[in-house]
């Protein structure tokens, strides 16, 4: 349980998931699919719909020059008018989660229900609400599921990651003459690997 005053403090009223809330929720006894969804969302900044739409073909794994596993999520963002490409370099925990899902899933989708179809967002919203009921039992307080993505942005800003890199990872970059391709994304990945254990 996260410590609160009888009044909800201003930090908790914000529309993003704090690192403290993220760490508390990930330790709860909730379904693995939800906890994996939470980890991928908070670590990559992907929209919920894009996580639910992830297929095996969207995750590219390889070995780096030192023989270590690396990976990226590739695809097209669903909620962008310009069909913004997704190209997110994975941190170690996201890599581990997605590698496990690639190896152990029978569906094309990486987040799928019993019938092999992609989960609906409502499934994850239900557990996100349950998590907030446990975090703040004395206060009727819930954040929107999109707070996970916003939490990624706030976390990266806290560790001085360049805004262009954050926007690229969150598919917010406007493509055209000002478009910058960010292949490395090392500032984001380093902050995530170091501070989100």
mmCIF file with all atom_site columns, C-alpha atoms in Angstrom:
data_model
loop_
_atom_site.group_PDB
_atom_site.id
_atom_site.type_symbol
_atom_site.label_atom_id
_atom_site.label_alt_id
_atom_site.label_comp_id
_atom_site.label_asym_id
_atom_site.label_entity_id
_atom_site.label_seq_id
_atom_site.pdbx_PDB_ins_code
_atom_site.Cartn_x
_atom_site.Cartn_y
_atom_site.Cartn_z
_atom_site.occupancy
_atom_site.B_iso_or_equiv
_atom_site.pdbx_formal_charge
_atom_site.auth_seq_id
_atom_site.auth_comp_id
_atom_site.auth_asym_id
_atom_site.auth_atom_id
_atom_site.pdbx_PDB_model_num
ATOM 1   C CA . UNK A 1 1   ? 0.000   0.000   0.000   1.00 0.00 ? 1   UNK A CA 1
ATOM 2   C CA . UNK A 1 2   ? 1.238   3.477   -0.890  1.00 0.00 ? 2   UNK A CA 1
ATOM 3   C CA . UNK A 1 3   ? 1.225   5.950   2.000   1.00 0.00 ? 3   UNK A CA 1
ATOM 4   C CA . UNK A 1 4   ? -1.391  8.670   1.646   1.00 0.00 ? 4   UNK A CA 1
ATOM 5   C CA . UNK A 1 5   ? -2.901  11.470  3.620   1.00 0.00 ? 5   UNK A CA 1
ATOM 6   C CA . UNK A 1 6   ? -6.674  11.424  4.151   1.00 0.00 ? 6   UNK A CA 1
ATOM 7   C CA . UNK A 1 7   ? -6.748  13.891  1.280   1.00 0.00 ? 7   UNK A CA 1
ATOM 8   C CA . UNK A 1 8   ? -5.254  12.699  -1.972  1.00 0.00 ? 8   UNK A CA 1
ATOM 9   C CA . UNK A 1 9   ? -2.017  14.625  -2.394  1.00 0.00 ? 9   UNK A CA 1
ATOM 10  C CA . UNK A 1 10  ? -1.244  16.602  -5.525  1.00 0.00 ? 10  UNK A CA 1
ATOM 11  C CA . UNK A 1 11  ? 1.291   14.046  -6.820  1.00 0.00 ? 11  UNK A CA 1
ATOM 12  C CA . UNK A 1 12  ? -1.354  11.316  -6.855  1.00 0.00 ? 12  UNK A CA 1
ATOM 13  C CA . UNK A 1 13  ? -3.914  13.570  -8.517  1.00 0.00 ? 13  UNK A CA 1
ATOM 14  C CA . UNK A 1 14  ? -1.657  13.797  -11.552 1.00 0.00 ? 14  UNK A CA 1
ATOM 15  C CA . UNK A 1 15  ? -2.575  11.857  -14.621 1.00 0.00 ? 15  UNK A CA 1
ATOM 16  C CA . UNK A 1 16  ? 0.556   9.734   -14.728 1.00 0.00 ? 16  UNK A CA 1
ATOM 17  C CA . UNK A 1 17  ? 1.596   6.581   -12.921 1.00 0.00 ? 17  UNK A CA 1
ATOM 18  C CA . UNK A 1 18  ? 4.377   7.406   -10.489 1.00 0.00 ? 18  UNK A CA 1
ATOM 19  C CA . UNK A 1 19  ? 7.425   5.182   -10.099 1.00 0.00 ? 19  UNK A CA 1
ATOM 20  C CA . UNK A 1 20  ? 6.309   4.447   -6.527  1.00 0.00 ? 20  UNK A CA 1
ATOM 21  C CA . UNK A 1 21  ? 2.882   3.287   -7.769  1.00 0.00 ? 21  UNK A CA 1
ATOM 22  C CA . UNK A 1 22  ? 4.459   1.264   -10.584 1.00 0.00 ? 22  UNK A CA 1
ATOM 23  C CA . UNK A 1 23  ? 6.780   -0.520  -8.153  1.00 0.00 ? 23  UNK A CA 1
ATOM 24  C CA . UNK A 1 24  ? 3.926   -1.231  -5.733  1.00 0.00 ? 24  UNK A CA 1
ATOM 25  C CA . UNK A 1 25  ? 1.584   -2.594  -8.433  1.00 0.00 ? 25  UNK A CA 1
ATOM 26  C CA . UNK A 1 26  ? 4.194   -4.848  -10.010 1.00 0.00 ? 26  UNK A CA 1
ATOM 27  C CA . UNK A 1 27  ? 4.588   -6.639  -6.641  1.00 0.00 ? 27  UNK A CA 1
ATOM 28  C CA . UNK A 1 28  ? 0.848   -7.334  -6.296  1.00 0.00 ? 28  UNK A CA 1
ATOM 29  C CA . UNK A 1 29  ? -0.750  -10.722 -6.770  1.00 0.00 ? 29  UNK A CA 1
ATOM 30  C CA . UNK A 1 30  ? -2.370  -9.943  -10.117 1.00 0.00 ? 30  UNK A CA 1
ATOM 31  C CA . UNK A 1 31  ? -2.495  -11.967 -13.362 1.00 0.00 ? 31  UNK A CA 1
ATOM 32  C CA . UNK A 1 32  ? 0.839   -12.328 -15.155 1.00 0.00 ? 32  UNK A CA 1
ATOM 33  C CA . UNK A 1 33  ? -0.644  -11.000 -18.409 1.00 0.00 ? 33  UNK A CA 1
ATOM 34  C CA . UNK A 1 34  ? -1.624  -7.772  -16.652 1.00 0.00 ? 34  UNK A CA 1
ATOM 35  C CA . UNK A 1 35  ? 1.734   -7.426  -14.899 1.00 0.00 ? 35  UNK A CA 1
ATOM 36  C CA . UNK A 1 36  ? 3.589   -8.004  -18.188 1.00 0.00 ? 36  UNK A CA 1
ATOM 37  C CA . UNK A 1 37  ? 1.335   -5.406  -19.855 1.00 0.00 ? 37  UNK A CA 1
ATOM 38  C CA . UNK A 1 38  ? 2.160   -2.949  -17.048 1.00 0.00 ? 38  UNK A CA 1
ATOM 39  C CA . UNK A 1 39  ? 5.912   -3.573  -17.377 1.00 0.00 ? 39  UNK A CA 1
ATOM 40  C CA . UNK A 1 40  ? 5.923   -3.188  -21.164 1.00 0.00 ? 40  UNK A CA 1
ATOM 41  C CA . UNK A 1 41  ? 3.765   -0.060  -21.012 1.00 0.00 ? 41  UNK A CA 1
ATOM 42  C CA . UNK A 1 42  ? 5.769   1.699   -18.305 1.00 0.00 ? 42  UNK A CA 1
ATOM 43  C CA . UNK A 1 43  ? 9.130   0.737   -19.786 1.00 0.00 ? 43  UNK A CA 1
ATOM 44  C CA . UNK A 1 44  ? 8.442   1.433   -23.484 1.00 0.00 ? 44  UNK A CA 1
ATOM 45  C CA . UNK A 1 45  ? 5.802   4.160   -23.384 1.00 0.00 ? 45  UNK A CA 1
ATOM 46  C CA . UNK A 1 46  ? 3.713   2.337   -25.980 1.00 0.00 ? 46  UNK A CA 1
ATOM 47  C CA . UNK A 1 47  ? 0.002   3.099   -26.131 1.00 0.00 ? 47  UNK A CA 1
ATOM 48  C CA . UNK A 1 48  ? -2.194  0.417   -24.572 1.00 0.00 ? 48  UNK A CA 1
ATOM 49  C CA . UNK A 1 49  ? -3.746  -0.376  -27.971 1.00 0.00 ? 49  UNK A CA 1
ATOM 50  C CA . UNK A 1 50  ? -0.304  -0.860  -29.514 1.00 0.00 ? 50  UNK A CA 1
ATOM 51  C CA . UNK A 1 51  ? 0.736   -3.267  -26.747 1.00 0.00 ? 51  UNK A CA 1
ATOM 52  C CA . UNK A 1 52  ? -2.449  -5.290  -27.224 1.00 0.00 ? 52  UNK A CA 1
ATOM 53  C CA . UNK A 1 53  ? -1.814  -5.381  -30.973 1.00 0.00 ? 53  UNK A CA 1
ATOM 54  C CA . UNK A 1 54  ? 1.770   -6.689  -30.609 1.00 0.00 ? 54  UNK A CA 1
ATOM 55  C CA . UNK A 1 55  ? 2.401   -9.815  -32.647 1.00 0.00 ? 55  UNK A CA 1
ATOM 56  C CA . UNK A 1 56  ? 5.396   -12.115 -32.831 1.00 0.00 ? 56  UNK A CA 1
ATOM 57  C CA . UNK A 1 57  ? 6.489   -10.430 -36.050 1.00 0.00 ? 57  UNK A CA 1
ATOM 58  C CA . UNK A 1 58  ? 6.760   -7.061  -34.232 1.00 0.00 ? 58  UNK A CA 1
ATOM 59  C CA . UNK A 1 59  ? 9.560   -8.163  -31.902 1.00 0.00 ? 59  UNK A CA 1
ATOM 60  C CA . UNK A 1 60  ? 13.010  -8.439  -33.435 1.00 0.00 ? 60  UNK A CA 1
ATOM 61  C CA . UNK A 1 61  ? 15.706  -10.162 -31.363 1.00 0.00 ? 61  UNK A CA 1
ATOM 62  C CA . UNK A 1 62  ? 19.421  -10.358 -32.115 1.00 0.00 ? 62  UNK A CA 1
ATOM 63  C CA . UNK A 1 63  ? 22.854  -10.564 -30.487 1.00 0.00 ? 63  UNK A CA 1
ATOM 64  C CA . UNK A 1 64  ? 25.048  -7.488  -30.137 1.00 0.00 ? 64  UNK A CA 1
ATOM 65  C CA . UNK A 1 65  ? 28.812  -7.410  -30.748 1.00 0.00 ? 65  UNK A CA 1
ATOM 66  C CA . UNK A 1 66  ? 29.411  -8.804  -27.236 1.00 0.00 ? 66  UNK A CA 1
ATOM 67  C CA . UNK A 1 67  ? 27.007  -11.715 -27.702 1.00 0.00 ? 67  UNK A CA 1
ATOM 68  C CA . UNK A 1 68  ? 24.289  -10.180 -25.498 1.00 0.00 ? 68  UNK A CA 1
ATOM 69  C CA . UNK A 1 69  ? 20.645  -10.413 -26.524 1.00 0.00 ? 69  UNK A CA 1
ATOM 70  C CA . UNK A 1 70  ? 19.047  -7.189  -27.708 1.00 0.00 ? 70  UNK A CA 1
ATOM 71  C CA . UNK A 1 71  ? 15.678  -6.458  -29.171 1.00 0.00 ? 71  UNK A CA 1
ATOM 72  C CA . UNK A 1 72  ? 13.327  -3.937  -30.677 1.00 0.00 ? 72  UNK A CA 1
ATOM 73  C CA . UNK A 1 73  ? 9.626   -3.526  -31.187 1.00 0.00 ? 73  UNK A CA 1
ATOM 74  C CA . UNK A 1 74  ? 8.773   -2.636  -34.794 1.00 0.00 ? 74  UNK A CA 1
ATOM 75  C CA . UNK A 1 75  ? 5.370   -1.907  -36.242 1.00 0.00 ? 75  UNK A CA 1
ATOM 76  C CA . UNK A 1 76  ? 2.914   0.886   -36.910 1.00 0.00 ? 76  UNK A CA 1
ATOM 77  C CA . UNK A 1 77  ? 1.165   2.888   -34.205 1.00 0.00 ? 77  UNK A CA 1
ATOM 78  C CA . UNK A 1 78  ? -2.592  2.336   -34.371 1.00 0.00 ? 78  UNK A CA 1
ATOM 79  C CA . UNK A 1 79  ? -3.807  5.681   -33.090 1.00 0.00 ? 79  UNK A CA 1
ATOM 80  C CA . UNK A 1 80  ? -1.807  8.001   -35.297 1.00 0.00 ? 80  UNK A CA 1
ATOM 81  C CA . UNK A 1 81  ? -3.276  9.512   -38.445 1.00 0.00 ? 81  UNK A CA 1
ATOM 82  C CA . UNK A 1 82  ? 0.057   9.374   -40.247 1.00 0.00 ? 82  UNK A CA 1
ATOM 83  C CA . UNK A 1 83  ? 0.665   5.661   -39.552 1.00 0.00 ? 83  UNK A CA 1
ATOM 84  C CA . UNK A 1 84  ? 3.693   6.489   -37.415 1.00 0.00 ? 84  UNK A CA 1
ATOM 85  C CA . UNK A 1 85  ? 6.281   3.697   -37.367 1.00 0.00 ? 85  UNK A CA 1
ATOM 86  C CA . UNK A 1 86  ? 7.150   2.106   -34.028 1.00 0.00 ? 86  UNK A CA 1
ATOM 87  C CA . UNK A 1 87  ? 10.837  1.417   -33.429 1.00 0.00 ? 87  UNK A CA 1
ATOM 88  C CA . UNK A 1 88  ? 11.583  0.979   -29.731 1.00 0.00 ? 88  UNK A CA 1
ATOM 89  C CA . UNK A 1 89  ? 14.821  -0.391  -28.357 1.00 0.00 ? 89  UNK A CA 1
ATOM 90  C CA . UNK A 1 90  ? 14.091  -2.754  -25.457 1.00 0.00 ? 90  UNK A CA 1
ATOM 91  C CA . UNK A 1 91  ? 15.536  -2.619  -21.963 1.00 0.00 ? 91  UNK A CA 1
ATOM 92  C CA . UNK A 1 92  ? 16.597  -5.895  -20.312 1.00 0.00 ? 92  UNK A CA 1
ATOM 93  C CA . UNK A 1 93  ? 13.339  -6.643  -18.454 1.00 0.00 ? 93  UNK A CA 1
ATOM 94  C CA . UNK A 1 94  ? 11.113  -5.820  -21.460 1.00 0.00 ? 94  UNK A CA 1
ATOM 95  C CA . UNK A 1 95  ? 13.386  -7.991  -23.577 1.00 0.00 ? 95  UNK A CA 1
ATOM 96  C CA . UNK A 1 96  ? 13.055  -10.864 -21.105 1.00 0.00 ? 96  UNK A CA 1
ATOM 97  C CA . UNK A 1 97  ? 9.251   -10.560 -20.933 1.00 0.00 ? 97  UNK A CA 1
ATOM 98  C CA . UNK A 1 98  ? 8.803   -10.426 -24.693 1.00 0.00 ? 98  UNK A CA 1
ATOM 99  C CA . UNK A 1 99  ? 11.331  -13.187 -25.335 1.00 0.00 ? 99  UNK A CA 1
ATOM 100 C CA . UNK A 1 100 ? 9.397   -15.423 -22.921 1.00 0.00 ? 100 UNK A CA 1
ATOM 101 C CA . UNK A 1 101 ? 6.132   -14.565 -24.646 1.00 0.00 ? 101 UNK A CA 1
ATOM 102 C CA . UNK A 1 102 ? 7.632   -15.264 -28.073 1.00 0.00 ? 102 UNK A CA 1
ATOM 103 C CA . UNK A 1 103 ? 8.828   -18.683 -26.944 1.00 0.00 ? 103 UNK A CA 1
ATOM 104 C CA . UNK A 1 104 ? 5.675   -19.690 -25.060 1.00 0.00 ? 104 UNK A CA 1
ATOM 105 C CA . UNK A 1 105 ? 2.761   -18.334 -27.052 1.00 0.00 ? 105 UNK A CA 1
ATOM 106 C CA . UNK A 1 106 ? 0.662   -20.274 -29.517 1.00 0.00 ? 106 UNK A CA 1
ATOM 107 C CA . UNK A 1 107 ? -1.139  -17.191 -30.815 1.00 0.00 ? 107 UNK A CA 1
ATOM 108 C CA . UNK A 1 108 ? 0.194   -14.594 -33.239 1.00 0.00 ? 108 UNK A CA 1
ATOM 109 C CA . UNK A 1 109 ? -0.613  -11.994 -30.556 1.00 0.00 ? 109 UNK A CA 1
ATOM 110 C CA . UNK A 1 110 ? 1.743   -11.649 -27.597 1.00 0.00 ? 110 UNK A CA 1
ATOM 111 C CA . UNK A 1 111 ? -1.105  -10.616 -25.256 1.00 0.00 ? 111 UNK A CA 1
ATOM 112 C CA . UNK A 1 112 ? -3.981  -12.968 -25.978 1.00 0.00 ? 112 UNK A CA 1
ATOM 113 C CA . UNK A 1 113 ? -7.019  -14.470 -24.282 1.00 0.00 ? 113 UNK A CA 1
ATOM 114 C CA . UNK A 1 114 ? -8.049  -18.131 -24.098 1.00 0.00 ? 114 UNK A CA 1
ATOM 115 C CA . UNK A 1 115 ? -9.413  -18.116 -27.628 1.00 0.00 ? 115 UNK A CA 1
ATOM 116 C CA . UNK A 1 116 ? -6.113  -16.788 -29.020 1.00 0.00 ? 116 UNK A CA 1
ATOM 117 C CA . UNK A 1 117 ? -7.434  -13.309 -29.794 1.00 0.00 ? 117 UNK A CA 1
ATOM 118 C CA . UNK A 1 118 ? -5.881  -10.095 -28.547 1.00 0.00 ? 118 UNK A CA 1
ATOM 119 C CA . UNK A 1 119 ? -7.170  -9.043  -25.127 1.00 0.00 ? 119 UNK A CA 1
ATOM 120 C CA . UNK A 1 120 ? -9.539  -6.110  -24.993 1.00 0.00 ? 120 UNK A CA 1
ATOM 121 C CA . UNK A 1 121 ? -8.406  -3.019  -23.137 1.00 0.00 ? 121 UNK A CA 1
ATOM 122 C CA . UNK A 1 122 ? -11.245 -3.606  -20.646 1.00 0.00 ? 122 UNK A CA 1
ATOM 123 C CA . UNK A 1 123 ? -9.484  -6.705  -19.309 1.00 0.00 ? 123 UNK A CA 1
ATOM 124 C CA . UNK A 1 124 ? -6.447  -4.645  -18.319 1.00 0.00 ? 124 UNK A CA 1
ATOM 125 C CA . UNK A 1 125 ? -8.509  -1.685  -17.069 1.00 0.00 ? 125 UNK A CA 1
ATOM 126 C CA . UNK A 1 126 ? -10.231 -4.041  -14.618 1.00 0.00 ? 126 UNK A CA 1
ATOM 127 C CA . UNK A 1 127 ? -6.925  -5.072  -13.024 1.00 0.00 ? 127 UNK A CA 1
ATOM 128 C CA . UNK A 1 128 ? -5.563  -1.524  -13.103 1.00 0.00 ? 128 UNK A CA 1
ATOM 129 C CA . UNK A 1 129 ? -8.619  -0.452  -11.052 1.00 0.00 ? 129 UNK A CA 1
ATOM 130 C CA . UNK A 1 130 ? -8.082  -3.372  -8.658  1.00 0.00 ? 130 UNK A CA 1
ATOM 131 C CA . UNK A 1 131 ? -4.471  -2.293  -8.220  1.00 0.00 ? 131 UNK A CA 1
ATOM 132 C CA . UNK A 1 132 ? -5.566  1.218   -7.251  1.00 0.00 ? 132 UNK A CA 1
ATOM 133 C CA . UNK A 1 133 ? -8.133  -0.209  -4.833  1.00 0.00 ? 133 UNK A CA 1
ATOM 134 C CA . UNK A 1 134 ? -5.224  -1.972  -3.109  1.00 0.00 ? 134 UNK A CA 1
ATOM 135 C CA . UNK A 1 135 ? -2.907  1.054   -3.296  1.00 0.00 ? 135 UNK A CA 1
ATOM 136 C CA . UNK A 1 136 ? -5.440  3.488   -1.867  1.00 0.00 ? 136 UNK A CA 1
ATOM 137 C CA . UNK A 1 137 ? -8.008  1.431   0.094   1.00 0.00 ? 137 UNK A CA 1
ATOM 138 C CA . UNK A 1 138 ? -9.319  4.423   2.053   1.00 0.00 ? 138 UNK A CA 1
ATOM 139 C CA . UNK A 1 139 ? -9.703  6.691   -0.949  1.00 0.00 ? 139 UNK A CA 1
ATOM 140 C CA . UNK A 1 140 ? -11.820 6.164   -4.046  1.00 0.00 ? 140 UNK A CA 1
ATOM 141 C CA . UNK A 1 141 ? -9.003  6.991   -6.401  1.00 0.00 ? 141 UNK A CA 1
ATOM 142 C CA . UNK A 1 142 ? -8.230  5.549   -9.801  1.00 0.00 ? 142 UNK A CA 1
ATOM 143 C CA . UNK A 1 143 ? -6.067  6.645   -12.659 1.00 0.00 ? 143 UNK A CA 1
ATOM 144 C CA . UNK A 1 144 ? -6.844  6.032   -16.284 1.00 0.00 ? 144 UNK A CA 1
ATOM 145 C CA . UNK A 1 145 ? -4.931  3.153   -17.889 1.00 0.00 ? 145 UNK A CA 1
ATOM 146 C CA . UNK A 1 146 ? -3.205  5.699   -20.131 1.00 0.00 ? 146 UNK A CA 1
ATOM 147 C CA . UNK A 1 147 ? -1.411  6.932   -16.995 1.00 0.00 ? 147 UNK A CA 1
ATOM 148 C CA . UNK A 1 148 ? 1.035   4.046   -17.551 1.00 0.00 ? 148 UNK A CA 1
ATOM 149 C CA . UNK A 1 149 ? 2.288   5.634   -20.786 1.00 0.00 ? 149 UNK A CA 1
ATOM 150 C CA . UNK A 1 150 ? 2.372   9.092   -19.187 1.00 0.00 ? 150 UNK A CA 1
ATOM 151 C CA . UNK A 1 151 ? 4.390   7.616   -16.326 1.00 0.00 ? 151 UNK A CA 1
ATOM 152 C CA . UNK A 1 152 ? 7.042   6.479   -18.806 1.00 0.00 ? 152 UNK A CA 1
ATOM 153 C CA . UNK A 1 153 ? 7.385   10.029  -20.097 1.00 0.00 ? 153 UNK A CA 1
ATOM 154 C CA . UNK A 1 154 ? 7.653   11.535  -16.584 1.00 0.00 ? 154 UNK A CA 1
ATOM 155 C CA . UNK A 1 155 ? 10.166  8.876   -15.554 1.00 0.00 ? 155 UNK A CA 1
ATOM 156 C CA . UNK A 1 156 ? 12.408  9.553   -18.567 1.00 0.00 ? 156 UNK A CA 1
ATOM 157 C CA . UNK A 1 157 ? 12.138  13.324  -18.058 1.00 0.00 ? 157 UNK A CA 1
ATOM 158 C CA . UNK A 1 158 ? 13.182  12.839  -14.431 1.00 0.00 ? 158 UNK A CA 1
ATOM 159 C CA . UNK A 1 159 ? 16.440  11.289  -15.689 1.00 0.00 ? 159 UNK A CA 1
ATOM 160 C CA . UNK A 1 160 ? 17.023  14.039  -18.272 1.00 0.00 ? 160 UNK A CA 1
ATOM 161 C CA . UNK A 1 161 ? 16.360  11.975  -21.369 1.00 0.00 ? 161 UNK A CA 1
ATOM 162 C CA . UNK A 1 162 ? 16.143  14.248  -24.411 1.00 0.00 ? 162 UNK A CA 1
ATOM 163 C CA . UNK A 1 163 ? 12.542  15.124  -25.346 1.00 0.00 ? 163 UNK A CA 1
ATOM 164 C CA . UNK A 1 164 ? 13.149  14.139  -28.965 1.00 0.00 ? 164 UNK A CA 1
ATOM 165 C CA . UNK A 1 165 ? 14.124  10.640  -27.860 1.00 0.00 ? 165 UNK A CA 1
ATOM 166 C CA . UNK A 1 166 ? 11.055  10.341  -25.613 1.00 0.00 ? 166 UNK A CA 1
ATOM 167 C CA . UNK A 1 167 ? 8.752   11.540  -28.380 1.00 0.00 ? 167 UNK A CA 1
ATOM 168 C CA . UNK A 1 168 ? 10.324  9.132   -30.854 1.00 0.00 ? 168 UNK A CA 1
ATOM 169 C CA . UNK A 1 169 ? 9.855   6.187   -28.475 1.00 0.00 ? 169 UNK A CA 1
ATOM 170 C CA . UNK A 1 170 ? 6.245   7.215   -27.826 1.00 0.00 ? 170 UNK A CA 1
ATOM 171 C CA . UNK A 1 171 ? 5.544   7.702   -31.549 1.00 0.00 ? 171 UNK A CA 1
ATOM 172 C CA . UNK A 1 172 ? 4.865   11.409  -31.074 1.00 0.00 ? 172 UNK A CA 1
ATOM 173 C CA . UNK A 1 173 ? 7.483   12.666  -33.509 1.00 0.00 ? 173 UNK A CA 1
ATOM 174 C CA . UNK A 1 174 ? 5.987   14.449  -36.481 1.00 0.00 ? 174 UNK A CA 1
ATOM 175 C CA . UNK A 1 175 ? 7.352   12.855  -39.614 1.00 0.00 ? 175 UNK A CA 1
ATOM 176 C CA . UNK A 1 176 ? 8.463   15.047  -42.466 1.00 0.00 ? 176 UNK A CA 1
ATOM 177 C CA . UNK A 1 177 ? 11.310  17.526  -42.828 1.00 0.00 ? 177 UNK A CA 1
ATOM 178 C CA . UNK A 1 178 ? 11.841  17.667  -39.039 1.00 0.00 ? 178 UNK A CA 1
ATOM 179 C CA . UNK A 1 179 ? 11.840  13.896  -38.539 1.00 0.00 ? 179 UNK A CA 1
ATOM 180 C CA . UNK A 1 180 ? 14.864  12.462  -36.780 1.00 0.00 ? 180 UNK A CA 1
ATOM 181 C CA . UNK A 1 181 ? 15.364  8.716   -36.648 1.00 0.00 ? 181 UNK A CA 1
ATOM 182 C CA . UNK A 1 182 ? 16.594  7.630   -33.215 1.00 0.00 ? 182 UNK A CA 1
ATOM 183 C CA . UNK A 1 183 ? 18.090  4.184   -33.581 1.00 0.00 ? 183 UNK A CA 1
ATOM 184 C CA . UNK A 1 184 ? 20.239  4.211   -30.467 1.00 0.00 ? 184 UNK A CA 1
ATOM 185 C CA . UNK A 1 185 ? 17.825  5.378   -27.719 1.00 0.00 ? 185 UNK A CA 1
ATOM 186 C CA . UNK A 1 186 ? 20.588  4.650   -25.221 1.00 0.00 ? 186 UNK A CA 1
ATOM 187 C CA . UNK A 1 187 ? 19.646  7.399   -22.749 1.00 0.00 ? 187 UNK A CA 1
ATOM 188 C CA . UNK A 1 188 ? 16.166  5.890   -22.321 1.00 0.00 ? 188 UNK A CA 1
ATOM 189 C CA . UNK A 1 189 ? 17.345  2.294   -22.154 1.00 0.00 ? 189 UNK A CA 1
ATOM 190 C CA . UNK A 1 190 ? 20.168  3.125   -19.726 1.00 0.00 ? 190 UNK A CA 1
ATOM 191 C CA . UNK A 1 191 ? 17.806  5.002   -17.365 1.00 0.00 ? 191 UNK A CA 1
ATOM 192 C CA . UNK A 1 192 ? 15.249  2.187   -17.495 1.00 0.00 ? 192 UNK A CA 1
ATOM 193 C CA . UNK A 1 193 ? 17.854  -0.547  -16.933 1.00 0.00 ? 193 UNK A CA 1
ATOM 194 C CA . UNK A 1 194 ? 19.470  1.368   -14.070 1.00 0.00 ? 194 UNK A CA 1
ATOM 195 C CA . UNK A 1 195 ? 16.466  2.706   -12.152 1.00 0.00 ? 195 UNK A CA 1
ATOM 196 C CA . UNK A 1 196 ? 13.611  0.266   -12.885 1.00 0.00 ? 196 UNK A CA 1
ATOM 197 C CA . UNK A 1 197 ? 14.967  -2.999  -11.511 1.00 0.00 ? 197 UNK A CA 1
#
